[in-house]
mmCIF file of C-alpha atoms in Angstrom:
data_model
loop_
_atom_site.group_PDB
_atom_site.id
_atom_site.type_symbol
_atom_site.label_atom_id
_atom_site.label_comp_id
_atom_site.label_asym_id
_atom_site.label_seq_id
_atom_site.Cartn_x
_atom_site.Cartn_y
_atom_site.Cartn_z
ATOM 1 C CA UNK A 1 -29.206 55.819 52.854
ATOM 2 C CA UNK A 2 -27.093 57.483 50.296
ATOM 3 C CA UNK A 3 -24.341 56.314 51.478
ATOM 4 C CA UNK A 4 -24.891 52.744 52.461
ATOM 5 C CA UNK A 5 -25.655 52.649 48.123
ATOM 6 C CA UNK A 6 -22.359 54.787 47.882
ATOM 7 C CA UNK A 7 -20.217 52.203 49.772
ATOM 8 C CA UNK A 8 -21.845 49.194 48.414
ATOM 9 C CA UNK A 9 -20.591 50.589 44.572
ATOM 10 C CA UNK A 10 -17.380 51.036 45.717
ATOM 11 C CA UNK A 11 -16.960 47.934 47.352
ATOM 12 C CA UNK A 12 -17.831 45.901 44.323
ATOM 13 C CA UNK A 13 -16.042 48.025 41.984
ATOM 14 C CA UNK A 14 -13.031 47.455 44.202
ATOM 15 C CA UNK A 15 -13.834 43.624 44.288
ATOM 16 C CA UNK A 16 -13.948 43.597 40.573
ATOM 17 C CA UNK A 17 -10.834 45.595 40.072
ATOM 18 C CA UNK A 18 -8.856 42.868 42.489
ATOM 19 C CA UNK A 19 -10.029 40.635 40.049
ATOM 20 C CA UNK A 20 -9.239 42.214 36.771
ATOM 21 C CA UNK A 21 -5.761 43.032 38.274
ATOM 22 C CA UNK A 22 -5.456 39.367 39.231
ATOM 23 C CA UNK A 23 -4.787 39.662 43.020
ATOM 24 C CA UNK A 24 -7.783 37.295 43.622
ATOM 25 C CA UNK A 25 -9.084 34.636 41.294
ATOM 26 C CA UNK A 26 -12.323 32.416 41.320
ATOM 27 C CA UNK A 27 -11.446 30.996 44.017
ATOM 28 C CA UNK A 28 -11.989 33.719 46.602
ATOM 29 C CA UNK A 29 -15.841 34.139 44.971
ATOM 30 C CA UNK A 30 -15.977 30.411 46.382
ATOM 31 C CA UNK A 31 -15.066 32.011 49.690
ATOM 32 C CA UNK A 32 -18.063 34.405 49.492
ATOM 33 C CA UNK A 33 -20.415 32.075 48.439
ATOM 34 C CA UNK A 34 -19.762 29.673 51.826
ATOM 35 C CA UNK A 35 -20.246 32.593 53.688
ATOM 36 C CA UNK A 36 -23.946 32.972 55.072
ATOM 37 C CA UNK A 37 -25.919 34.108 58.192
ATOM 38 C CA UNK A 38 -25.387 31.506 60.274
ATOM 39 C CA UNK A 39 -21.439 31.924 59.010
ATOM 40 C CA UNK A 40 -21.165 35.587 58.497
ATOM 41 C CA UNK A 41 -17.303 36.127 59.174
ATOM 42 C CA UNK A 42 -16.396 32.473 57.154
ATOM 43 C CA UNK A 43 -13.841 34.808 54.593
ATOM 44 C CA UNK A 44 -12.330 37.214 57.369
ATOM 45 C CA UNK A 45 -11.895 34.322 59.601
ATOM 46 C CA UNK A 46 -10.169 32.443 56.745
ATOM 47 C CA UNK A 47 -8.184 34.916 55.328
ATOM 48 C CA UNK A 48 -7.196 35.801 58.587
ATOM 49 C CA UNK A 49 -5.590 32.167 59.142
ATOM 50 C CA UNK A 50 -4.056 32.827 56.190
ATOM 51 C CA UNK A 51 -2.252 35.773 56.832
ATOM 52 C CA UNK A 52 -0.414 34.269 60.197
ATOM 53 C CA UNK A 53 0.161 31.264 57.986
ATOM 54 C CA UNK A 54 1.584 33.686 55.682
ATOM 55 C CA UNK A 55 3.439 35.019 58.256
ATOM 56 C CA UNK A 56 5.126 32.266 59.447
ATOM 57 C CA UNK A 57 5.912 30.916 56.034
ATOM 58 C CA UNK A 58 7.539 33.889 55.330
ATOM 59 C CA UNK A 59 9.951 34.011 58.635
ATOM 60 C CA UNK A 60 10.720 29.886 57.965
ATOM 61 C CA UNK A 61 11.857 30.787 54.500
ATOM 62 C CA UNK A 62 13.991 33.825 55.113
ATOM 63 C CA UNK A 63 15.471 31.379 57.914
ATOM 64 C CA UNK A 64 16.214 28.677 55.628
ATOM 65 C CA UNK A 65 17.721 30.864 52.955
ATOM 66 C CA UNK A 66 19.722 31.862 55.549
ATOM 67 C CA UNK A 67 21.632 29.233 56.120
ATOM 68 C CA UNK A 68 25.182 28.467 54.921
ATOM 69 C CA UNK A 69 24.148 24.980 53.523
ATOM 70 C CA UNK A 70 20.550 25.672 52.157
ATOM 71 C CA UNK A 71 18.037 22.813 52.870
ATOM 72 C CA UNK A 72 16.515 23.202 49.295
ATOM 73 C CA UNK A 73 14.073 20.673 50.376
ATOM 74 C CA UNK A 74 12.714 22.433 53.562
ATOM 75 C CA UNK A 75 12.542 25.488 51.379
ATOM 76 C CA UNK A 76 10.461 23.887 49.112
ATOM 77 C CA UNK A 77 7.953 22.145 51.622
ATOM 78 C CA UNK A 78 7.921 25.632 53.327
ATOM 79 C CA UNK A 79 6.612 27.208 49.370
ATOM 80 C CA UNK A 80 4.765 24.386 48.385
ATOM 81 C CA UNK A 81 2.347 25.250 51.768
ATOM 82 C CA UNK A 82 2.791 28.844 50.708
ATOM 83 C CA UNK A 83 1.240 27.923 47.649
ATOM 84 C CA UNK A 84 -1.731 25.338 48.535
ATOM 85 C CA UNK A 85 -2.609 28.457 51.418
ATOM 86 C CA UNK A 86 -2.392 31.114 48.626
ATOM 87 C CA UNK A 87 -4.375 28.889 46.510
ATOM 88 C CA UNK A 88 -6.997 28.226 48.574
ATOM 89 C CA UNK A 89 -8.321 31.609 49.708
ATOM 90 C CA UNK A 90 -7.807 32.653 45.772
ATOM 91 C CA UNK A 91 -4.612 35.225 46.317
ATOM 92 C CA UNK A 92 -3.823 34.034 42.940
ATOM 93 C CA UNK A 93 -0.580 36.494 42.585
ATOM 94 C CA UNK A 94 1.309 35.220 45.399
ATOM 95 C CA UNK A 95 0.417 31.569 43.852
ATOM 96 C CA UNK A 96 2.291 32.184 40.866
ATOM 97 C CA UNK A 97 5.385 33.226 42.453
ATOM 98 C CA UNK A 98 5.565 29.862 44.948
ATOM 99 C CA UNK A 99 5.043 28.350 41.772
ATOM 100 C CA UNK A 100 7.990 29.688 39.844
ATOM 101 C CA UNK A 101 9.642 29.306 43.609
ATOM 102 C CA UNK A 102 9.266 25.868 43.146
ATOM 103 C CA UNK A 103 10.952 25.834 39.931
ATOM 104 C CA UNK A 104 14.311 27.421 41.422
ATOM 105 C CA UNK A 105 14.022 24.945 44.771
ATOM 106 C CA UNK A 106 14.194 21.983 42.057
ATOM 107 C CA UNK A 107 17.178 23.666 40.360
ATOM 108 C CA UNK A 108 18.832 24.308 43.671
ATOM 109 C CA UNK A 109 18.770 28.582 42.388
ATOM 110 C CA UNK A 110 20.089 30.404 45.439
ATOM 111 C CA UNK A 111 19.776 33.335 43.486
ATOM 112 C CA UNK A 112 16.788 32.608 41.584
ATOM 113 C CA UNK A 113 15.094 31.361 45.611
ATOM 114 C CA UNK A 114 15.774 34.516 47.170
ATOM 115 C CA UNK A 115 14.489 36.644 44.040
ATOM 116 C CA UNK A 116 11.546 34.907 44.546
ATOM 117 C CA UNK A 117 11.745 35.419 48.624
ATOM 118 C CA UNK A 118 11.652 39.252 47.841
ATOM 119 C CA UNK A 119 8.632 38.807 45.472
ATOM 120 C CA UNK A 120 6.381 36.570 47.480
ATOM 121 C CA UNK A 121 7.138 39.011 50.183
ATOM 122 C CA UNK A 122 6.249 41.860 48.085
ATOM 123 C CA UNK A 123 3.289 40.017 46.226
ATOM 124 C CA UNK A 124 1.420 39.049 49.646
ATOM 125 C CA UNK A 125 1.660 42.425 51.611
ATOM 126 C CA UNK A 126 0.184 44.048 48.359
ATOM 127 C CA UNK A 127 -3.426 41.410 48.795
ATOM 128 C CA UNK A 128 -2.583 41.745 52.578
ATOM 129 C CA UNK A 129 -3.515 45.310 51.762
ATOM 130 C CA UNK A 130 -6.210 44.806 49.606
ATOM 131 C CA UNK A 131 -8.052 42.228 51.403
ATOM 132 C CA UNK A 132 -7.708 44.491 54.867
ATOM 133 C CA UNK A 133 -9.011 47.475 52.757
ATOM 134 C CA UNK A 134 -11.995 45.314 51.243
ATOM 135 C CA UNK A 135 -12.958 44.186 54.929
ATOM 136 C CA UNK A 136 -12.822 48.050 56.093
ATOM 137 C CA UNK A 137 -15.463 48.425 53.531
ATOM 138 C CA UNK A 138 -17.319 45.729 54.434
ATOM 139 C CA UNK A 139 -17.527 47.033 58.312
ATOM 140 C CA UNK A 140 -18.573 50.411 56.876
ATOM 141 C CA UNK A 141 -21.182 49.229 55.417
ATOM 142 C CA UNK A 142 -22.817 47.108 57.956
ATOM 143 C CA UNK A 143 -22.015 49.996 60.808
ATOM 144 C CA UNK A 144 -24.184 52.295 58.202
ATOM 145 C CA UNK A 145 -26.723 49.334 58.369
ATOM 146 C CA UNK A 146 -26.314 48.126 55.110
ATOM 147 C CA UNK A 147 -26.047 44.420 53.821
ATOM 148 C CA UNK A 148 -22.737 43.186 51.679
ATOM 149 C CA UNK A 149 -23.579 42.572 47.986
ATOM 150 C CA UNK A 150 -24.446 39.651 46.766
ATOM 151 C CA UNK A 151 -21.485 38.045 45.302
ATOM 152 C CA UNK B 1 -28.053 1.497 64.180
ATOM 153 C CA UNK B 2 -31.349 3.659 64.373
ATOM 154 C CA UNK B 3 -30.949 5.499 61.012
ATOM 155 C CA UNK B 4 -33.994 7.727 60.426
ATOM 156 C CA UNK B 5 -34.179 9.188 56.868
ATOM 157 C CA UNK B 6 -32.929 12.370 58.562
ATOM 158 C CA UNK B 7 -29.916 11.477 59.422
ATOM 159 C CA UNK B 8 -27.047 13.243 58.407
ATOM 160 C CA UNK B 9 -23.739 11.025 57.136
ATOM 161 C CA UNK B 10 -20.669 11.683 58.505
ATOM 162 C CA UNK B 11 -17.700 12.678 56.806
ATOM 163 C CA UNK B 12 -13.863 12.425 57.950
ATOM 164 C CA UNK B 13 -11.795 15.327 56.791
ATOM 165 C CA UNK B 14 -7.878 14.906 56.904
ATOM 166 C CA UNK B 15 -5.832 17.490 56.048
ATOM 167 C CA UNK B 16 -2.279 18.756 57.610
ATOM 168 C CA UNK B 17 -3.524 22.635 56.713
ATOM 169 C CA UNK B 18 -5.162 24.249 59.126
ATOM 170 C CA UNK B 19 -7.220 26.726 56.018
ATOM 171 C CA UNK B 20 -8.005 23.764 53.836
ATOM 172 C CA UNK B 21 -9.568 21.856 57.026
ATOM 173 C CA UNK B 22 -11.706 25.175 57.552
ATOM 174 C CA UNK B 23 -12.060 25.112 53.925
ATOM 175 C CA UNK B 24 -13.469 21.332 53.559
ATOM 176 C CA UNK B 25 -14.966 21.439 57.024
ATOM 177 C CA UNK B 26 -17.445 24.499 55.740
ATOM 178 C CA UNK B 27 -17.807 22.851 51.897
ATOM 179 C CA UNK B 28 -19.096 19.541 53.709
ATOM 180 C CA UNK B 29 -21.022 21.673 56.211
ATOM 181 C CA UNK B 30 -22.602 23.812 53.633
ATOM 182 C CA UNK B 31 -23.784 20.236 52.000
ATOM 183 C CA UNK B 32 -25.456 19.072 55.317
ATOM 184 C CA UNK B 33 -23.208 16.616 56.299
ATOM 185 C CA UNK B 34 -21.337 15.978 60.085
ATOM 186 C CA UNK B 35 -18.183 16.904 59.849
ATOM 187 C CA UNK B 36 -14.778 15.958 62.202
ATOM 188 C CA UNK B 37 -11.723 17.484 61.114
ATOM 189 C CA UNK B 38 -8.015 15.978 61.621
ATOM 190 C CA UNK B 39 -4.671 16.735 60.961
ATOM 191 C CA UNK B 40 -2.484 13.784 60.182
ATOM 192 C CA UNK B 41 -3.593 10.516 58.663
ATOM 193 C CA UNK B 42 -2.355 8.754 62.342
ATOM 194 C CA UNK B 43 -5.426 11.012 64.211
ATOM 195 C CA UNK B 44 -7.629 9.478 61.450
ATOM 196 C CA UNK B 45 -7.112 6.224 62.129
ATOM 197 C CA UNK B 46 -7.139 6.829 66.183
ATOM 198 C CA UNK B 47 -10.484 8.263 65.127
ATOM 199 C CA UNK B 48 -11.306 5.236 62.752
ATOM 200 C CA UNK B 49 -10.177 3.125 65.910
ATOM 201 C CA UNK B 50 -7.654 1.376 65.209
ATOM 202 C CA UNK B 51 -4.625 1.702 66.906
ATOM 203 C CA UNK B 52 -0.883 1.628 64.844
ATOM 204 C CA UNK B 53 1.338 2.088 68.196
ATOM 205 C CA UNK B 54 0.240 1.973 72.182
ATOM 206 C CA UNK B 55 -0.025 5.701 72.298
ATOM 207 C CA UNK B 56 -3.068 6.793 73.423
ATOM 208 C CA UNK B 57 -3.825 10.531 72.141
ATOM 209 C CA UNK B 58 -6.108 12.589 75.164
ATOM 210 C CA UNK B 59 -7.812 14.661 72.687
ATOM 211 C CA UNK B 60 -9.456 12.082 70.713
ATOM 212 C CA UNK B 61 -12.549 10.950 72.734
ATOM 213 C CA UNK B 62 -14.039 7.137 73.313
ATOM 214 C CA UNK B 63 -11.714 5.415 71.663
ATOM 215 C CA UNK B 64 -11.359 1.902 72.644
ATOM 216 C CA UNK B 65 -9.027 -0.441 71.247
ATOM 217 C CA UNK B 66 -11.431 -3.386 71.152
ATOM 218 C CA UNK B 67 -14.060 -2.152 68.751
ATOM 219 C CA UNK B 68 -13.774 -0.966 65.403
ATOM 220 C CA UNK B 69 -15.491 2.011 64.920
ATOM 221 C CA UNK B 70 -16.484 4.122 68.099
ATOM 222 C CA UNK B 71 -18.140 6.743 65.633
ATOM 223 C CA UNK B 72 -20.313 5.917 62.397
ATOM 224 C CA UNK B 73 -18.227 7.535 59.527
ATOM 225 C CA UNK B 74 -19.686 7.175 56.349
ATOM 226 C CA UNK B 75 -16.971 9.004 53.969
ATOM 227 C CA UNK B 76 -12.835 9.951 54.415
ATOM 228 C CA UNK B 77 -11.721 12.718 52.561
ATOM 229 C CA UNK B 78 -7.983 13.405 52.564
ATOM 230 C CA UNK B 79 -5.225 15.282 51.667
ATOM 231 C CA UNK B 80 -2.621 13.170 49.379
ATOM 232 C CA UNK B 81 0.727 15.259 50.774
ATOM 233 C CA UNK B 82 0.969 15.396 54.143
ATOM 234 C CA UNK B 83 4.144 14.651 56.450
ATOM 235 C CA UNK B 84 4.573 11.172 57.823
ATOM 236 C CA UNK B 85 1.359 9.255 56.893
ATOM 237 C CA UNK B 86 0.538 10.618 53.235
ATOM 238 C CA UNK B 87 -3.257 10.671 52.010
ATOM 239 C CA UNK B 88 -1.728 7.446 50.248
ATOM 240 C CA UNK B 89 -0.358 5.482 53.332
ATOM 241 C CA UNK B 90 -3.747 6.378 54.958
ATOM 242 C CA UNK B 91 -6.012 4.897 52.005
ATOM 243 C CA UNK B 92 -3.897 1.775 52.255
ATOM 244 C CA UNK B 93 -4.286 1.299 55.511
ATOM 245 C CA UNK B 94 -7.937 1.850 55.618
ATOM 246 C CA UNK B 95 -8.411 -0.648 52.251
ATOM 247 C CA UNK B 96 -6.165 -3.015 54.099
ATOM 248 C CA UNK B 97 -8.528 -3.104 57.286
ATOM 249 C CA UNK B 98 -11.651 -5.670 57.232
ATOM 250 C CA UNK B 99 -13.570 -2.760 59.067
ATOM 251 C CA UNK B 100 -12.803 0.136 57.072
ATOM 252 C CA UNK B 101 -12.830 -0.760 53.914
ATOM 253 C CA UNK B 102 -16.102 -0.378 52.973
ATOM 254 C CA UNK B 103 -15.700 3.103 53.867
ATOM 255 C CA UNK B 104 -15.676 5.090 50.533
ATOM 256 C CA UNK B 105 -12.385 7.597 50.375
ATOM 257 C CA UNK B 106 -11.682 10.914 48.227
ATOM 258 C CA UNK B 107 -8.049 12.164 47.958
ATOM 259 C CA UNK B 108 -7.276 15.801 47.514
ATOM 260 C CA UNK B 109 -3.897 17.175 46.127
ATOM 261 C CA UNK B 110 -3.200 20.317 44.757
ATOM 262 C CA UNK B 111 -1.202 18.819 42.462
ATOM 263 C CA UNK B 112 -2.257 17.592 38.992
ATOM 264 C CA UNK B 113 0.065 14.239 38.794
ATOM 265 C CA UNK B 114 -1.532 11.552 36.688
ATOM 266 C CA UNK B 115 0.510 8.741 37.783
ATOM 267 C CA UNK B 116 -0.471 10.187 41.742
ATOM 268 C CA UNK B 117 -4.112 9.842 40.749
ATOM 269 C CA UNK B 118 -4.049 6.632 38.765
ATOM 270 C CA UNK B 119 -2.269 4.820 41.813
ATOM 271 C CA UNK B 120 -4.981 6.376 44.246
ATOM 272 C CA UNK B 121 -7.767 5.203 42.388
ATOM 273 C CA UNK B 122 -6.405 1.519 41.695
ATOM 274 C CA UNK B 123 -6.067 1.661 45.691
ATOM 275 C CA UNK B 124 -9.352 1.753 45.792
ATOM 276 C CA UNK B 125 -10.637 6.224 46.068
ATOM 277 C CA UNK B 126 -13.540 6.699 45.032
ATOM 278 C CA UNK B 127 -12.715 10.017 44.147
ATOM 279 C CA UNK B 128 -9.492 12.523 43.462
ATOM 280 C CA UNK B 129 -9.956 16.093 44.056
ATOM 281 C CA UNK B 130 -7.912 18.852 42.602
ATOM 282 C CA UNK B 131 -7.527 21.785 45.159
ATOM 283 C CA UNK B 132 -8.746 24.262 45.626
ATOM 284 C CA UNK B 133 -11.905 21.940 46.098
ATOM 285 C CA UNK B 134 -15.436 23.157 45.651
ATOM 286 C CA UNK B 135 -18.813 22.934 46.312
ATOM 287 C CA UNK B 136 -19.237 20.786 43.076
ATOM 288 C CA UNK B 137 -16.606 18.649 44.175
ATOM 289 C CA UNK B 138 -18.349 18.232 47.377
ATOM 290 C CA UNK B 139 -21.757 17.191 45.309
ATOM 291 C CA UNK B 140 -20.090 14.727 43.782
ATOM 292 C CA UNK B 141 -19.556 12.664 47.003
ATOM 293 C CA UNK B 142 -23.432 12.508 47.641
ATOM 294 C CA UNK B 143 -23.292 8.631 45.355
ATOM 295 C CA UNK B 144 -20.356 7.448 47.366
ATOM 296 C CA UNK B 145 -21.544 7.826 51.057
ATOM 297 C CA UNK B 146 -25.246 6.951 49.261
ATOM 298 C CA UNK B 147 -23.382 3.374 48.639
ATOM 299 C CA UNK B 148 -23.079 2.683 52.225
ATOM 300 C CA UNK B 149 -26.681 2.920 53.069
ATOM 301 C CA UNK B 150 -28.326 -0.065 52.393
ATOM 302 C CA UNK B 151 -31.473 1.199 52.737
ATOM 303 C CA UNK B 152 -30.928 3.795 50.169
ATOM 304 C CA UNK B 153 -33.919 6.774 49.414
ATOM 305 C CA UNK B 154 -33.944 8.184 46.031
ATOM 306 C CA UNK B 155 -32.183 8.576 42.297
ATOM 307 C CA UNK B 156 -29.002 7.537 43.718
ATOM 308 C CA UNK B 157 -30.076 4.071 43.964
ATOM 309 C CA UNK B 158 -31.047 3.876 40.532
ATOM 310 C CA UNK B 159 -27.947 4.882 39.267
ATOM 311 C CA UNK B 160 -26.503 2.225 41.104
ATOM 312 C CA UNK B 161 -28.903 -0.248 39.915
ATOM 313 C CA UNK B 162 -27.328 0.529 36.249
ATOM 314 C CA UNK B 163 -24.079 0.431 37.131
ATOM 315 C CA UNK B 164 -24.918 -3.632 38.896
ATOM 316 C CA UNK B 165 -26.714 -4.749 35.673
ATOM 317 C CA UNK B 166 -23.411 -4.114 33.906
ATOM 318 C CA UNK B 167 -21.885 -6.913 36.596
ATOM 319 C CA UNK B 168 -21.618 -10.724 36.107
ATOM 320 C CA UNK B 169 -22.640 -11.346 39.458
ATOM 321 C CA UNK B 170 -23.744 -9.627 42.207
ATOM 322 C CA UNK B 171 -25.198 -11.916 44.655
ATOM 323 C CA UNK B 172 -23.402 -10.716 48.024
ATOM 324 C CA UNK B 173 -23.723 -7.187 48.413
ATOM 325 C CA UNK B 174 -21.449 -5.123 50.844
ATOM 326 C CA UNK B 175 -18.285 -6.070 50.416
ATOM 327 C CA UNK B 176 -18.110 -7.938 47.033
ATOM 328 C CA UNK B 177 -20.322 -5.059 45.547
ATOM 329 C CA UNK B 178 -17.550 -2.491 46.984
ATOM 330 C CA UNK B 179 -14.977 -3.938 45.387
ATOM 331 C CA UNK B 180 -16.506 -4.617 42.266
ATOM 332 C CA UNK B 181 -17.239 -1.074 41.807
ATOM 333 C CA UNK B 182 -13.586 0.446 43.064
ATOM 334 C CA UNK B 183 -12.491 -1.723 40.002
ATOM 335 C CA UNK B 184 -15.613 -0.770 37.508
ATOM 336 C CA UNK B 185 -14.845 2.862 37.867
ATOM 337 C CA UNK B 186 -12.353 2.290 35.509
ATOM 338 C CA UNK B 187 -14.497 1.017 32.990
ATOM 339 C CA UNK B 188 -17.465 3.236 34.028
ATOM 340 C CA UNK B 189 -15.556 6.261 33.421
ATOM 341 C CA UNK B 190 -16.115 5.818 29.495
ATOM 342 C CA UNK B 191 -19.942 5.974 30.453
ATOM 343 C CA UNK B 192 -19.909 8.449 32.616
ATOM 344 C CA UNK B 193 -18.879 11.599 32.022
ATOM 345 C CA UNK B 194 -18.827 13.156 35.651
ATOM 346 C CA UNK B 195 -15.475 12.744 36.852
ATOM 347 C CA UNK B 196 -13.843 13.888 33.942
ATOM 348 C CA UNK B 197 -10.752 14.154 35.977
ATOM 349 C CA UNK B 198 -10.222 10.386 35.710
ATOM 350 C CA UNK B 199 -11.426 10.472 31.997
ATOM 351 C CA UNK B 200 -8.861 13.192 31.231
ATOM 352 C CA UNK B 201 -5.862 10.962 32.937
ATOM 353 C CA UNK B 202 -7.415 7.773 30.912
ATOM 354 C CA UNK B 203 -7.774 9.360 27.899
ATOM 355 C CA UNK B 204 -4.253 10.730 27.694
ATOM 356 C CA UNK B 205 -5.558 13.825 27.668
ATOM 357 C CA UNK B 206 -3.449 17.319 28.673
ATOM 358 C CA UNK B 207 -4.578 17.952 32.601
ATOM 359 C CA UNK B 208 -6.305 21.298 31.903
ATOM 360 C CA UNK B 209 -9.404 18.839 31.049
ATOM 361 C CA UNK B 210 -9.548 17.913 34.770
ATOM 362 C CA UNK B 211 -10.111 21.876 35.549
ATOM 363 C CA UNK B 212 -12.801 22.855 33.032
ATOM 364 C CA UNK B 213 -12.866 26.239 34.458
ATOM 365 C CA UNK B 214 -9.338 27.127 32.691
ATOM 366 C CA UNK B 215 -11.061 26.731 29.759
ATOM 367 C CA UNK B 216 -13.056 29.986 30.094
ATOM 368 C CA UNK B 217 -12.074 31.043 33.229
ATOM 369 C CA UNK B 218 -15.354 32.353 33.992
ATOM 370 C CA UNK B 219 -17.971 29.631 35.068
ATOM 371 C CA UNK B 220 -17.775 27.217 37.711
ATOM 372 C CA UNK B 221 -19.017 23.469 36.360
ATOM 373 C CA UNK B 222 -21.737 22.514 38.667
#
């Protein structure tokens, strides 16, 4: 079982290097801890919400920063959900960016909103990533018949 | 109403997100409580009941317009910014009802705004959360929906036996007792240093007190 021990290191080394580079925060290690047997997939299933949320988000804004006249506030409800969704499964990078986001909505920044487009974008397929590399793991582990770590 | 000390209380969750009603939903869950989920402060009060227009929604079962409550809910938790009916208009409406009042209510916002928080509680919350909310959050509900029972079991009684022998009067108990503590938690907050985020907001404190964990940013407070 070598390698059940094997995967298990490297799954919370990568865990704890998500953290240290600040792609999840605390709040994702609340995630983990509402996750039990009789609610085994609770963090896939909600991360995976999140990511078509994210999705969506992400289309509405481009769409809106589209538009000849921008709706500043439409943009801004669109980030402010961006950011409670980002907040709540802990993908603490993309949080920061709807937060500055918010900043340039409030000063009406066309520039300054679509900088920030590019860098939510950016900021949320790099966790996407992550998070779909850390559940990989995971699966590996249980198909070798190992248990997840205890958070 | 049959209660057997088994029961389990039930607990109202509005929220317009569809992760943060899987969030609550398993935090409440996790606690041992029942748990209905809703997405707009109008489904909460179809829920609660009580009807604001003739439309009747298919989805929400048993509700008849002649009797209060169809379903024994024993705490609301909502989200303050939601489109059309905010967590606000909601609390209002409930306070403003002779049959849901007594029902205790928590707001949630993800957004630290003192003046937001200070006009919830003088509605009459019992509670505000900051989101993300967490399990400790969640335990601090336990003495509200405790309040409701009359027939109470446990430590959570005696707490609220200190908090009445600070009270002139307290003859009547339901109601009058309700609203006497919505307005002592105010006052209380000085004594008791649980919900420090209402002691930060009194205080005039900066609102990284209402997150201790931004302090050290490595232990939860339990």
């Amino acid at each position: 079982m070598d390698s059940v021990v094997q995967l298990q290191k490297q799954l919370v080394d990568y865990i704890a290097s998500l953290f240290h580079e600040g792609f999840l925060d605390e709040q994702f290690n609340q995630l983990q801890q509402l996750q039990d047997e009789s609610n085994p997939d609770f963090v896939v299933e909600v991360v995976s919400l999140f990511f078509e949320d994210s999705e969506r988000l992400l289309n509405e804004l481009a769409k809106a920063l589209e538009q000849k006249t921008i709706d500043f506030r439409k943009v801004d409800a669109h980030v402010h959900q961006f950011k409670g969704s980002s907040s709540s499964i802990g993908a603490h990078r993309v949080q920061k960016v709807c937060i500055a986001f918010r900043n340039y909505c409030e000063e009406q920044n066309v520039e300054g909103c679509l900088k920030c487009l590019q860098q939510v974008k950016h900021e949320y397929s790099l966790v996407r990533n992550k998070l779909e590399t850390l559940f990989q793991l995971e699966k590996q582990i249980i198909a070798a018949g190992g248990s997840l770590p205890a958070t | 109403m049959g209660i057997s000390t088994e029961s389990q209380f039930h607990v109202l969750a509005v929220d317009d997100s569809l992760i943060d009603r899987k969030l609550i939903e398993r935090l409440l869950k996790t606690s041992s409580y029942q748990v209905t989920t809703v997405d707009s402060g109008t489904k909460a009060l179809e829920f609660l009941g009580v009807h604001e227009d003739d439309q009747s929604n298919p989805d929400i079962p048993s509700v008849s317009p002649n009797t209060h409550q169809e379903v024994e809910v024993n705490l609301i938790i909502t989200d303050y910014c939601m489109p059309g009916m905010t967590g606000y208009d909601l609390l209002r409406k409930i306070k403003e009802s002779s049959s849901l009042r007594n029902i205790p209510v928590v707001i949630m916002s993800s957004e630290n705004v003192p003046s937001r928080i200070s006009r919830c509680l003088e509605e009459g919350a019992e509670e505000f959360f900051l989101k993300p909310v967490r399990l400790s959050d969640v335990n601090r509900l336990r003495p509200h929906i405790m309040k409701t029972k009359p027939k109470d079991q446990q430590e959570d009684k005696q707490e609220n036996k200190e908090e009445e022998l600070g009270k002139p009067e307290f003859q009547s108990r339901e109601e009058k007792e309700e609203q006497q503590q919505q307005q002592q938690h105010h006052h209380l907050q000085h004594q008791h240093s649980n919900s420090n985020k209402r002691k930060a907001l009194e205080e005039g404190l900066s609102p990284d007190r209402t997150r201790p964990r931004y302090n050290n940013g490595l232990t939860t407070v339990v």
